[in-house]
Each structure stands twice: as C-alpha cells, then as structure tokens.
XYZ file of C-alpha atoms in Angstrom:
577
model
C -0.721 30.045 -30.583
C -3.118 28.017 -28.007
C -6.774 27.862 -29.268
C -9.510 28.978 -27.172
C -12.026 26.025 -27.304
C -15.848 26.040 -25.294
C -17.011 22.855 -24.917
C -20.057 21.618 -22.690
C -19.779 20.155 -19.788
C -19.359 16.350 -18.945
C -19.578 16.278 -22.941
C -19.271 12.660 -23.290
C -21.487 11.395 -20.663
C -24.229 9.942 -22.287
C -25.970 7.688 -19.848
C -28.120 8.993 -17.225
C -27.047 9.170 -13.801
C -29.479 9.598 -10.872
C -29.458 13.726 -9.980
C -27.301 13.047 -6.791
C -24.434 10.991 -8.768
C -24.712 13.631 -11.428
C -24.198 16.548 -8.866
C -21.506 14.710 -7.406
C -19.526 14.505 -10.616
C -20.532 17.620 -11.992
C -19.036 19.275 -9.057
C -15.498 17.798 -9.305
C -15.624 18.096 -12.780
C -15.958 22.178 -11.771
C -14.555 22.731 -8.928
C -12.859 19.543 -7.329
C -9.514 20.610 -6.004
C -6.349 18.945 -6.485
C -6.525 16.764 -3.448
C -10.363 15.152 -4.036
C -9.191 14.545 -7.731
C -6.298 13.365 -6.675
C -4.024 14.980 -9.340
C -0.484 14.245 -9.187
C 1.581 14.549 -12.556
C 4.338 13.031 -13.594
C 7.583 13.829 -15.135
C 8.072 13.275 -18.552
C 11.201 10.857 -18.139
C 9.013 8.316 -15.783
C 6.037 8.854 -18.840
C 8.922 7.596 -21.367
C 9.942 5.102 -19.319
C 6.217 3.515 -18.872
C 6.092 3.763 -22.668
C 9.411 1.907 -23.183
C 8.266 -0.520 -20.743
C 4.779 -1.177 -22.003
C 5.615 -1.677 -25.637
C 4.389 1.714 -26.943
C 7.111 2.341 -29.203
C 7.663 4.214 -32.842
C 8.456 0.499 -34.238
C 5.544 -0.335 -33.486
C 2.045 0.466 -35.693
C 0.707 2.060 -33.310
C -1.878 3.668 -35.392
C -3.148 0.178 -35.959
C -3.179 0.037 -32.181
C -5.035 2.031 -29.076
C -4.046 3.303 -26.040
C -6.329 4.188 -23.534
C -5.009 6.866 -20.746
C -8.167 6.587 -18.087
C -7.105 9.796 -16.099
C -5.298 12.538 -18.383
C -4.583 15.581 -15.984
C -2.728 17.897 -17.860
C -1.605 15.781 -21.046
C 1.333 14.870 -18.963
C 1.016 11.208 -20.549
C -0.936 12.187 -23.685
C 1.932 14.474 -25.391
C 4.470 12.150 -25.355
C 1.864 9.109 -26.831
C 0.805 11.578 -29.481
C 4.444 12.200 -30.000
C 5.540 8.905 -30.793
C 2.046 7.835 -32.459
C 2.756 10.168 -35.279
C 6.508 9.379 -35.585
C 5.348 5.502 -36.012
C 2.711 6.992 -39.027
C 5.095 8.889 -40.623
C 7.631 5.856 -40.550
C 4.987 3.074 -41.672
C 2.033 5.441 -43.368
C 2.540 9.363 -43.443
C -0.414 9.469 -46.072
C -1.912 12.878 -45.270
C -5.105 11.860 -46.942
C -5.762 8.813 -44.653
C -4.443 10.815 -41.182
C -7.922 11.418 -40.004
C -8.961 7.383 -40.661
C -5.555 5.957 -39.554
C -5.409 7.723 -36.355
C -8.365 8.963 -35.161
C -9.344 5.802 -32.982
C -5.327 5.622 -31.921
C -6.238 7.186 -28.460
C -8.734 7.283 -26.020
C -8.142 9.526 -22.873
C -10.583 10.478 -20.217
C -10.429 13.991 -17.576
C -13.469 14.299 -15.409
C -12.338 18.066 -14.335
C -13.256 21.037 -16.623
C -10.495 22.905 -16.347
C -7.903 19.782 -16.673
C -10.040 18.837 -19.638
C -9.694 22.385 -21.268
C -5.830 22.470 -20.920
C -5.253 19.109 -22.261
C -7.373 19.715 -25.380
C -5.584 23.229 -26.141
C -1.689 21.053 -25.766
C -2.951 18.517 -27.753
C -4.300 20.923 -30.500
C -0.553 22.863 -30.185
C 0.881 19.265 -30.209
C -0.609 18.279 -33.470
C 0.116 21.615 -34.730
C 3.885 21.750 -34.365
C 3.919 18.590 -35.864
C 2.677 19.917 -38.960
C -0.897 18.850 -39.149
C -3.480 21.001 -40.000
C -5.353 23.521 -37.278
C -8.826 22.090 -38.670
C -7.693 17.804 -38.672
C -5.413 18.633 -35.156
C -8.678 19.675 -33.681
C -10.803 16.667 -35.267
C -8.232 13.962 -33.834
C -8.234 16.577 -30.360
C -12.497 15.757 -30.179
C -11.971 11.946 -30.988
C -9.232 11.676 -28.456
C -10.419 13.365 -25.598
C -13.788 12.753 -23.288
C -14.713 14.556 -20.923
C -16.315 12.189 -17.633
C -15.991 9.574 -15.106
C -13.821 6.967 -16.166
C -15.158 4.916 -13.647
C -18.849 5.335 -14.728
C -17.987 5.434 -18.730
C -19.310 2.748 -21.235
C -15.676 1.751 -23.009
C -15.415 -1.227 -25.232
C -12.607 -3.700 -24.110
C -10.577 -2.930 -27.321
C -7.392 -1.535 -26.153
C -3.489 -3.095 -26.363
C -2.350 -0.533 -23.708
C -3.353 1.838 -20.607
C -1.150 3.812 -19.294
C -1.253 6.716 -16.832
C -1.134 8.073 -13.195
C -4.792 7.143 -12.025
C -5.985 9.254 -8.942
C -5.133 8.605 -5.692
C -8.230 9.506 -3.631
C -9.690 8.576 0.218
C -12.882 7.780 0.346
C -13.862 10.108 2.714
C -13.441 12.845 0.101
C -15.792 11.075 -2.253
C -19.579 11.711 -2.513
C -21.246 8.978 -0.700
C -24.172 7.834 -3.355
C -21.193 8.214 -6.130
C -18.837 6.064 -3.658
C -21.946 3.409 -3.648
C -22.305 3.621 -6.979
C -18.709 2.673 -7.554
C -18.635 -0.278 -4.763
C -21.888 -2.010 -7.064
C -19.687 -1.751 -9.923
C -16.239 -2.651 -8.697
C -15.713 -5.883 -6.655
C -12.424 -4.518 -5.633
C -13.476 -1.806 -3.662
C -12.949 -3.192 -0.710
C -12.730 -1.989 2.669
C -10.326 1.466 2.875
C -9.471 1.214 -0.738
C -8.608 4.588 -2.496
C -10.082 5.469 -5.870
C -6.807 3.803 -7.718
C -8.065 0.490 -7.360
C -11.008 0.709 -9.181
C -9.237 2.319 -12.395
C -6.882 -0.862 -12.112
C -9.451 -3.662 -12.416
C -11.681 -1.504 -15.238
C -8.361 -0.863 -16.875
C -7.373 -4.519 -17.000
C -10.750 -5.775 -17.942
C -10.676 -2.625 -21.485
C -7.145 -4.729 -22.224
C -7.040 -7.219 -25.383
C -5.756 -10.666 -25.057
C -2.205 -9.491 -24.150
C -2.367 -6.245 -23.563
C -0.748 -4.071 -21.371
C -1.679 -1.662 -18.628
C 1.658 0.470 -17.307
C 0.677 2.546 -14.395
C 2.424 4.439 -11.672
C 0.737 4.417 -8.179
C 0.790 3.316 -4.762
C 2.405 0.093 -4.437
C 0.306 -0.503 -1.105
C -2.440 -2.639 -2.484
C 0.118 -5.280 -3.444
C 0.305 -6.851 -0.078
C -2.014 -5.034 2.247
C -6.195 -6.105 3.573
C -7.483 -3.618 1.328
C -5.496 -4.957 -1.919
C -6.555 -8.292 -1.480
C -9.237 -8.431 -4.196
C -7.509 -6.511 -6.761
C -5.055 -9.319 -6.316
C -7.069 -12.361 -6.461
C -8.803 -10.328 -10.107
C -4.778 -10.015 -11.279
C -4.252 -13.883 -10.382
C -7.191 -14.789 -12.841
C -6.234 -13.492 -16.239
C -3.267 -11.143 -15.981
C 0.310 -11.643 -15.285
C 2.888 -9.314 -13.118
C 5.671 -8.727 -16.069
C 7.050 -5.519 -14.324
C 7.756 -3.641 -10.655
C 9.768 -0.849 -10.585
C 10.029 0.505 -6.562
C 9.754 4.862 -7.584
C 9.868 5.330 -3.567
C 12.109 8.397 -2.404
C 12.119 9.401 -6.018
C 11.392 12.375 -8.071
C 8.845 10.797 -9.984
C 6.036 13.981 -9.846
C 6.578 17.260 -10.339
C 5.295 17.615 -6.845
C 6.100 15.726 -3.973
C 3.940 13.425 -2.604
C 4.032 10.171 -0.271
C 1.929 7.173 -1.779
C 4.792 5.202 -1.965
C 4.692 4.859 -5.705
C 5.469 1.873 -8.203
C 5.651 1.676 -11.869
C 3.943 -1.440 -12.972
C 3.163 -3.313 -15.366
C 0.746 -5.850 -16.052
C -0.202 -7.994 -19.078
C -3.396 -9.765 -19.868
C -2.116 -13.272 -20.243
C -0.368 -16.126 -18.410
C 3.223 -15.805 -17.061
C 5.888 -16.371 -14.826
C 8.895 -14.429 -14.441
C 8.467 -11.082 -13.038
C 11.448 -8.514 -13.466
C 11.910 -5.971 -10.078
C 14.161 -2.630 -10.295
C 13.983 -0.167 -6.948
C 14.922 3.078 -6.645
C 16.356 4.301 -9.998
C 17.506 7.548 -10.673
C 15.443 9.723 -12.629
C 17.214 10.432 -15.610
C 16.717 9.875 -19.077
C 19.513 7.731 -19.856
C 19.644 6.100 -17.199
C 15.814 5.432 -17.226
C 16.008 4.326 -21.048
C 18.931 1.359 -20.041
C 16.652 0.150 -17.234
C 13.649 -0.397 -19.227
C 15.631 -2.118 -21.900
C 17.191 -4.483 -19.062
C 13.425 -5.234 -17.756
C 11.807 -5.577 -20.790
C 14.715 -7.533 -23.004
C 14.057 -11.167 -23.582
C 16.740 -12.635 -21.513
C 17.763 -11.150 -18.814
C 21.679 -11.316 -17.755
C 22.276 -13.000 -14.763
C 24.704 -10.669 -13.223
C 22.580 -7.970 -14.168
C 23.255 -5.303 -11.192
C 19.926 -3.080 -12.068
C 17.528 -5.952 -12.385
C 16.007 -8.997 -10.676
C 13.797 -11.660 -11.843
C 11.533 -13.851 -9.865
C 8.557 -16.361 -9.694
C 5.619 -17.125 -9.234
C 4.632 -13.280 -7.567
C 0.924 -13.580 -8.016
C -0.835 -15.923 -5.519
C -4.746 -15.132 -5.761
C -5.150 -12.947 -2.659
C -2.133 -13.252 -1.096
C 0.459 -10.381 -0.739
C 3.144 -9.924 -3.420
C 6.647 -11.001 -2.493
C 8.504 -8.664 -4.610
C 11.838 -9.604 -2.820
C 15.010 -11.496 -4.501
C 14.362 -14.205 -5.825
C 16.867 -16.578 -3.149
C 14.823 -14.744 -0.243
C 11.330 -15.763 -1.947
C 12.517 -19.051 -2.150
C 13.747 -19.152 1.695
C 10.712 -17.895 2.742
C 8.573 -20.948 1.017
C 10.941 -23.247 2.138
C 9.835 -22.061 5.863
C 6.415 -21.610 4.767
C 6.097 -25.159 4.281
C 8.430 -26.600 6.983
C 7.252 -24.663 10.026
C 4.065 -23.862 11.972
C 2.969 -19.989 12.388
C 4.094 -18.253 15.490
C 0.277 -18.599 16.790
C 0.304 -22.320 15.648
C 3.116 -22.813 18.485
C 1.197 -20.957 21.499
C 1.876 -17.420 20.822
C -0.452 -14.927 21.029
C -0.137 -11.777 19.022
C -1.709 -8.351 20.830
C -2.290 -5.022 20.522
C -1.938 -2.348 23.294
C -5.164 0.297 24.262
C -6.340 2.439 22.406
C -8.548 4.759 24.351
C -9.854 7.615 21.892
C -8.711 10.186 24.432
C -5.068 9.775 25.710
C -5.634 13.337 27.663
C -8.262 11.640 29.680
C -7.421 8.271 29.947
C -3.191 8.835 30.442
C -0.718 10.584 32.674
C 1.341 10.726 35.234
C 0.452 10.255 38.395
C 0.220 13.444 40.132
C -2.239 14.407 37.278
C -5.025 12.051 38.727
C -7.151 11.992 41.946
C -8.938 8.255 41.756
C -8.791 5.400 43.648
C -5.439 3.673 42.913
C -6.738 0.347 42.091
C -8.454 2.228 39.134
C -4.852 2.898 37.558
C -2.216 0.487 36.011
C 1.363 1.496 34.384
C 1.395 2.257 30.432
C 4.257 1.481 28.464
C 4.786 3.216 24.988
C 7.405 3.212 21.959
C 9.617 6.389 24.015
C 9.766 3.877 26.888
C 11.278 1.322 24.850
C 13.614 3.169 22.780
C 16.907 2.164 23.911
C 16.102 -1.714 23.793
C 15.040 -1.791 26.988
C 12.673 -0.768 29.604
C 13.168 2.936 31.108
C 9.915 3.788 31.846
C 8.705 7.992 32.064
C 5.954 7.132 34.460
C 2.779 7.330 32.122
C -0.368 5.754 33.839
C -3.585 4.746 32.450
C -6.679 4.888 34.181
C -8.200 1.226 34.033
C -12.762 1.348 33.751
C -13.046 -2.433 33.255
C -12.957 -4.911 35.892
C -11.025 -8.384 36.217
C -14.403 -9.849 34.637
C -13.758 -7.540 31.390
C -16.691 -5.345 32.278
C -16.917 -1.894 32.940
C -16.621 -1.173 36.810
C -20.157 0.565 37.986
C -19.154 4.325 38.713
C -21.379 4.284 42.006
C -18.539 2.212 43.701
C -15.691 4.863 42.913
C -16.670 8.303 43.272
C -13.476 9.879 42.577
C -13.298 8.240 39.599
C -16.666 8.884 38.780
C -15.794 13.028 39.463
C -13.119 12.772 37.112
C -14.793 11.173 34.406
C -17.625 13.271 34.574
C -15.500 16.455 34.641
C -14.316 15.453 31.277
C -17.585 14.017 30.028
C -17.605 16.112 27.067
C -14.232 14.957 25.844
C -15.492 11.366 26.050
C -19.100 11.469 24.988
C -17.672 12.961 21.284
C -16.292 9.178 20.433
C -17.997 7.298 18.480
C -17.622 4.205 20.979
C -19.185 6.359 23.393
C -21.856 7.495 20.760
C -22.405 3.941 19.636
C -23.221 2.520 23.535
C -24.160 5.753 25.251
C -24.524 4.056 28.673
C -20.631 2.872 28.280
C -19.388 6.591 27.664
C -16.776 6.136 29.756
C -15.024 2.773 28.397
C -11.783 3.007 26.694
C -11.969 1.987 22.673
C -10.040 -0.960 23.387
C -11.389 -3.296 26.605
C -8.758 -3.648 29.213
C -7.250 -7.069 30.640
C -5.903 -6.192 33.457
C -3.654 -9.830 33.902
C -1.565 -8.654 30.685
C 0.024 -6.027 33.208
C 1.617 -8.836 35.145
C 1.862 -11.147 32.135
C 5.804 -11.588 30.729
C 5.980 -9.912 27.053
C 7.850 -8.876 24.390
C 7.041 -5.111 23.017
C 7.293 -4.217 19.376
C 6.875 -0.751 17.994
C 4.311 -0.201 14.930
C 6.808 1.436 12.321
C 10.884 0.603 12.632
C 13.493 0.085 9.999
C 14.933 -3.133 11.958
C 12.944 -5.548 14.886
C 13.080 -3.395 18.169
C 12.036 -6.534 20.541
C 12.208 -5.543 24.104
C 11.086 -7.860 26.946
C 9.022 -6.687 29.548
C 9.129 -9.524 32.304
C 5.495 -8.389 33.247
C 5.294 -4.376 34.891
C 3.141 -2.589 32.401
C 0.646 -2.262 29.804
C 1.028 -1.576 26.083
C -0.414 1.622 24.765
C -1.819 1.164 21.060
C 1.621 1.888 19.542
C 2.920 -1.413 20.621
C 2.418 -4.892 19.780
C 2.907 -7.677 22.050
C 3.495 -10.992 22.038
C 3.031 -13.607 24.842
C 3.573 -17.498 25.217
C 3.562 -20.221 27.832
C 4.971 -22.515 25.654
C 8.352 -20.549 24.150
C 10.453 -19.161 26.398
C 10.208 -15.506 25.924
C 13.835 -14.701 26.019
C 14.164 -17.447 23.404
C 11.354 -16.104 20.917
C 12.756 -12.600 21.328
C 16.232 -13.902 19.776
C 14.004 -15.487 17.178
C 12.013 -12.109 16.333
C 15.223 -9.781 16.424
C 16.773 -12.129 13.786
C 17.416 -11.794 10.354
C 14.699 -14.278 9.977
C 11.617 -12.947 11.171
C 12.785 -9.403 9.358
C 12.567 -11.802 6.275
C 9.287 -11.813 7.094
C 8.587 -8.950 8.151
C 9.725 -7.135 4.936
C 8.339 -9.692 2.757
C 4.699 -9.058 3.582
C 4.752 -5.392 5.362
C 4.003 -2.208 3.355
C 6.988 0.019 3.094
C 7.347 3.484 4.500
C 9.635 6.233 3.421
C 12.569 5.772 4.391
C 13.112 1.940 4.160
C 10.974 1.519 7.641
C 8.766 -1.443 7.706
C 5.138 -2.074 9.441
C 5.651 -4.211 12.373
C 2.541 -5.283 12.892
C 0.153 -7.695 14.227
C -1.319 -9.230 10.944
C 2.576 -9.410 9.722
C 4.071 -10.646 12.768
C 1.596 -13.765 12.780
C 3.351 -14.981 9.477
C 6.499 -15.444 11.278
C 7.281 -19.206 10.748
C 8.770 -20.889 13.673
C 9.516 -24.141 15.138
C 7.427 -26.560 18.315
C 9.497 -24.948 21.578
C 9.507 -29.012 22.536
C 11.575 -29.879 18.990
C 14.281 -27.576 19.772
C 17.272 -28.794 21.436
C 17.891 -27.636 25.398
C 21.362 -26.350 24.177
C 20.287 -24.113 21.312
C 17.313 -22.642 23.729
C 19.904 -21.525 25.961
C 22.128 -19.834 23.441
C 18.918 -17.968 22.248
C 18.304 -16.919 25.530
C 21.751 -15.696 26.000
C 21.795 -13.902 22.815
C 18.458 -11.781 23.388
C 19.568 -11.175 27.268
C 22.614 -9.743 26.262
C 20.933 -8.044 23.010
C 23.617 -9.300 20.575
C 21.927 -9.666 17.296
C 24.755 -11.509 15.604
C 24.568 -14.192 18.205
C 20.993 -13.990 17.794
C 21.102 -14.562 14.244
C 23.784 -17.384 14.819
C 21.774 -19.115 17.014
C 18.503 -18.805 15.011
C 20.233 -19.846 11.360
C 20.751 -22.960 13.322
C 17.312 -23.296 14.201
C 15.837 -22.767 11.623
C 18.866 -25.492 9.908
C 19.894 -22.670 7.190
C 22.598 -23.920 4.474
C 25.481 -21.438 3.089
C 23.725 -19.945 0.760
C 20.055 -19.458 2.388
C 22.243 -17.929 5.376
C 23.473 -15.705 2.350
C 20.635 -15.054 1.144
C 20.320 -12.918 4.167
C 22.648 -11.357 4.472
C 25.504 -13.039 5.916
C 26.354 -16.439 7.405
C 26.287 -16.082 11.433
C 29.076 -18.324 11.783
C-alpha cells in the first residue's frame, strides 16, 4: 500500500534566494495551479517512445549511466525509467548488496510543486516495491532520486547522458516578475515572448555529457519563430538535431492541449542527418517500429514513415524540417533570387486600432465629417477570392502629413471621440502619449486606400491572394503587399503558387489543422525574380492566370519562372505542364 511520507518544503533548495524569489517559488510550489505550472502529462506510449528514441534502453548499463528528468509531474516519465533501470541491473548486476551504490545516482528528477512532489515520491516508493526491493532501500533510492525545487534556479553538475521529459509550458505573464528577472540574468535564451520551456532546453543541454541526449516533447514553435531564435543559435554551437517527430493533432497527453507539440531529440555533438516522422498514431506498436526506423543506423530509402535531411541547424535561422528535395529547392532559390523586398515590394500590415467598436462600422453608425472616414477591408471581405465588400468603415485621426488631425477643426468628430473617451483612454497607446488619446495603435496612410494591392489573410491552409486595384484599407488581419515595379496581377500568380507556399510552410509556425501563418516576416522570404529579367510573354500568362484565379496555370506559369526541372517541379507537388 502507498506510504504516507512528510517532507519539508522546497527540501533541496539550498542556496539562498532573495525573500521575493523565495515567495514566488514557494507559492507555486503550494498552490500554483495547473496552468502557471504548466503541467501537462503524457501518455505512457509517447514516454516509451522518447526512451526508445533517446537510447535509454534495458541493453544498456544504465545504472552506470544518469538520467536527469528536469520537470517530473506525476512520475509520468519517472516510472517507466525506473522500470527499465532495474530490468538493465538485474540483467548486467542484480547484486542486492550493491543496489543502493549501483543505483542510487541512476536518476535525478526535479518537481517544484508540493503536492506533484508528494505523489511522485509515494509511485516511486510503490514502484520499487512491486519490483521486489525492500520498503526501507525503495525509500532511500525515492530521497536520492527526487528534489524538490526550481529546476531553473538548481545547482546540477553537467554529468548526465540523458534528459528526458515534458518541461512546462508557461507565459510569462503568469510568472512572478523578480523570479521572471531572475531567470532572464541566467538564461540568454529568454528572449522576447519566450515561455518557460525554453529555458529548461538550454540548462538541459548544457547538464548533457559529450554526447548525450536530451528527448523532450514540447512546442515545436521555437524552431522557426523571433522568440526561438537564440535557443537556436545555442543548439547550432555544440548540439546536433538527430530527431523531429511532428505529435500535432495527436493524443500525446492525457489531456488535450494546443502547443503544437514535437518529440525531439537532440545530442551534444556534431552531426548531419536529421530523421523527421509527423503525425504517428499513438500506439504501442506502432510507436515502437517508428523509433526503430528513426533511430536505426541506415535508414531505407523507401522508407514510407521516415525522412532524412541536412544540414537543419543554421545558427539562428528557422528550422526547415521539410523533405529533404523541398529543402534543397528552397536553397537553390535562396541563392539564385533576390527577396520579394529586394525587387520593390513592400510588405504591410493593416490597422490595428485597440478599439474596433470605436474606431469601425458601418456607416449609418457614425455622425463625423466624411473626410474623417475611409473604407476597411477585412479577411470576411475577401473570402471568396475576391472583393465583396460588407461596408465596414474606419474612422481616419491622422492627416495626409501622418499626424494626428487637431480635434478643434472637426467638432463632430471631436463629440464622438469624446463620447467614447473612456473606451480609448484605457489603451496603453493612449496611456503612453496621453495628449494622443485618440490615435489609432497603428498610424494611418491614407494614400494606401487608393494604392493597388494584394490582400493576404493572417492564418490559411493555402495562399488566399486577392487583388484590390486600390478601394480600401486593410484592417490588422490582413497583410498587404504593394509594388511599382511588378505588376501586381503578375506577383499575385507568383504568391498563389506552389512556390511561395514552399515558402511559406518552410519558415511559418504551424497551426492545428495543417493552416500556416501568412505573415509579414514570412512573406518577405519569398524569393523572386527582377520584374525587368522576366520575359513580356511569361508576364502576361501570369497575369492571365491570377485574373482568371486558375492556380494550375498559375503554377505553370511560375515553374517556368522560376526555370524548375522535372523533379524540383515534383518536388512540389506536381509538374504544371
């Protein structure tokens, strides 16, 4: 039966902490709830399969080994190490005298929260147990184990040949702000809006041994987006990619949750082949053949569950986790062709106003002087490839000079604004210039109205390019491109092509569903050619192809542009001819 165990609090703690740091941690190590901890567990056939994948297996020593597990929950990881640590003793040892000194620096595993801690020490005691050590040695190996405390703050020596676990996936805005600083002095790749995951991943790699071997599922976003960058460039300098398994739209948790989760793994050392899986079921079987495919030391080449590619890490560039005849496309355009900004295009963002009730409506809603308002387009506008407009305005504070108009000189708009004052004053633009409380977040041009663009929405699962030959203005869900030097017919063929989705889904964060991020800092890798190099001919075919919206003549015409062969044309997808 479970043994009821007191232990003190934050028992392994033993460096100081200034009182607010302490009080910080000592309340989520009481009372933090699941969401600031950022406890999500995982099902016992995805903990296998990181085991399988990281090398922790019973023909291995392990007990000449050690495994760290930085965030332990509920033993969800733990029980199935301790499991397979004392089948590799009893296979290699099994001397009941040396137990204790053979295994009791095996495993090191860290829970900040009390409770957690508690329940994890009582399974690991019952673990033991049922495996036919003693109640008085299963609770020895239980306190040399287990530590109570913040991994992030711990004193760990580098010694360990794996880490493995589910490390928590926490905002910052639920974190304690002197414990948050304390964190950013210590980790250089807590950058920006990174959640608390990143920080276990670069102390985790640095406690690895020369070729050790962290396995962790989490997020996948820090592979290619702003806030991932620095974890990146530490990965490019001593570690190597050997694993990424895709666990999106899978039941990897006993809960659900939507981080967009990937099992990798990574491996202190030089390398370059990584091997990719997505999606696999979760099944045991199933699960055990995959890992033995990704991990085996050739991989077949007609292998149907596994890819292998090159040359993934590039210091703090996003991950191309694609096949590997896409990757090597997308270099080959890389270093042929300009950006799409290099060629004249401009890459925009619509207004964002921090109060769409104020700022937006239709017409009849507002009682200003008409020069004060301009048409909006948004993403329901666009939705059917083309314009039909609902009749959204927006009301327009800045000038043609970019500055905001005086109020003096329009009193209806000045009784409007000031009848929602209170709405607009709460904004922290409004808070941060006081005498500009009634500007819009984003400054308003009021030429892009009339300017010809091209729309894209934020989040779609293919390019949604519609041309706008200049009526409107974006609102902040659409990007925008504009050129005098392409033709903008011609560039949209170029963007709704296979092509620039290459892109596009090479660099963007996934979202459920298999939707991609359409946006601005993605769109401005698009590779594409001087307008003046391409022939008059092939501009006009691109032109017809996006007027008409036919995608496969826009991909036709755009594999010639772009002078694809057979099997780069293949690569995506099919050959346009």
């Amino acid at each position: 039966m479970p043994i009821a165990v007191k232990f003190p609090v934050l028992r392994a703690l033993g460096t100081p902490y200034h009182p607010d740091i302490a009080a910080a941690m000592q309340s989520v190590a009481l009372t933090g709830s699941v969401e600031v901890r950022g406890a999500v567990f995982t099902r016992k056939e995805v903990v296998e399969f990181i085991l399988d994948l990281t090398g922790y297996t019973e023909n291995q020593k392990l007990f000449t080994q050690r495994v760290l597990e930085p965030s332990a929950g509920h033993a969800d990881f733990l029980l199935p190490i301790i499991t397979r640590l004392i089948s590799s003793w009893r296979k290699f040892s099994g001397q009941n005298d040396r137990l204790l000194n053979e295994l009791s620096q095996s495993i090191y595993a860290v829970e900040l929260h009390e409770n957690s801690y508690g329940i994890t020490r009582r399974s690991v005691i019952d673990k033991l147990i049922s495996e036919g050590i003693s109640m008085d040695d299963s609770a020895t190996l239980a306190d040399h184990w287990l530590h109570q405390g913040d991994f992030l703050l711990e004193s760990i020596p580098p010694t360990f040949d794996y880490v493995v676990g589910n490390p928590p996936y926490v905002r910052q805005e639920l974190i304690a702000p002197d414990l948050l600083n304390r964190y950013r002095r210590l980790f250089s790749t807590l950058y920006d809006r990174a959640d608390l995951y990143i920080p276990f991943i670069e102390k985790s790699l640095r406690l690895l041994k020369d070729n050790g071997r962290l396995g962790f599922i989490c997020a996948d976003r820090w592979m290619k987006n702003r806030y991932g960058g620095p974890l990146r460039e530490f990965v490019s300098q001593a570690y190597h990619l050997d694993t990424y398994v895709d666990m999106t739209d899978t039941d990897a948790f006993h809960s659900d949750v939507s981080a967009y989760p990937a099992v990798t793994v990574i491996r202190k050392g030089t390398g370059k082949a990584t091997r990719i899986a997505h999606r696999p079921a979760i099944e045991g079987a199933h699960l055990k053949r995959l890992s033995i495919s990704l991990t085996e030391k050739t991989l077949a080449p007609e292998n149907p569950l596994v890819q292998q590619i090159f040359n993934v890490i590039n210091g703090f560039e996003p991950w191309l986790l694609e096949s590997s005849d896409q990757l090597d496309l997308l270099r080959r355009l890389e270093s042929t062709f300009p950006t799409l900004e290099e060629t004249g295009c401009k890459v925009g963002i619509g207004v964002a106003t921090g109060a769409d009730k104020v700022f937006t409506g239709k017409l009849a809603a507002f009682d200003i002087e008409p020069d004060r308002l301009i048409p909006l387009i948004e993403t329901k506008d666009i939705r059917s490839g083309e314009i039909d407009w609902q009749g959204k305005w927006l009301i327009n504070p800045f000038g043609d000079d970019g500055k905001l108009v005086p109020l003096e000189n329009y009193s209806k708009l000045s009784k409007y604004f000031n009848r929602n004052k209170s709405v607009l004053t709460k904004r922290h633009c409004a808070q941060k210039s006081p005498n500009k409380w009634y500007r819009t977040i984003d400054r308003i041009w009021p030429a892009l109205t009339t300017t010809p663009k091209l729309l894209i929405p934020d989040i779609k699962g293919e390019a949604h390019v519609v041309y706008d030959e200049g009526h409107f203005y974006p609102h902040h869900n659409l990007y925008y491109v504009i050129s005098k030097q392409w033709h903008l017919r011609a560039l949209q063929a170029v963007l709704l092509s296979r092509v620039s989705k290459l892109f596009i889904t090479s660099y963007s964060t996934k979202m459920r569903g298999g939707y991609l991020r359409f946006q601005a800092q993605y769109l401005r890798r698009i590779r594409i050619p001087y307008c003046e190099s391409v022939p008059i001919e092939l501009r006009m075919q691109l032109i017809q192809a996006a007027e008409s919206l036919d995608i496969d003549a826009c991909n036709k015409a755009v594999f010639r542009l772009y002078g694809l062969n057979h099997n780069e044309r293949s690569a995506l997808g099919g050959n346009g001819e």
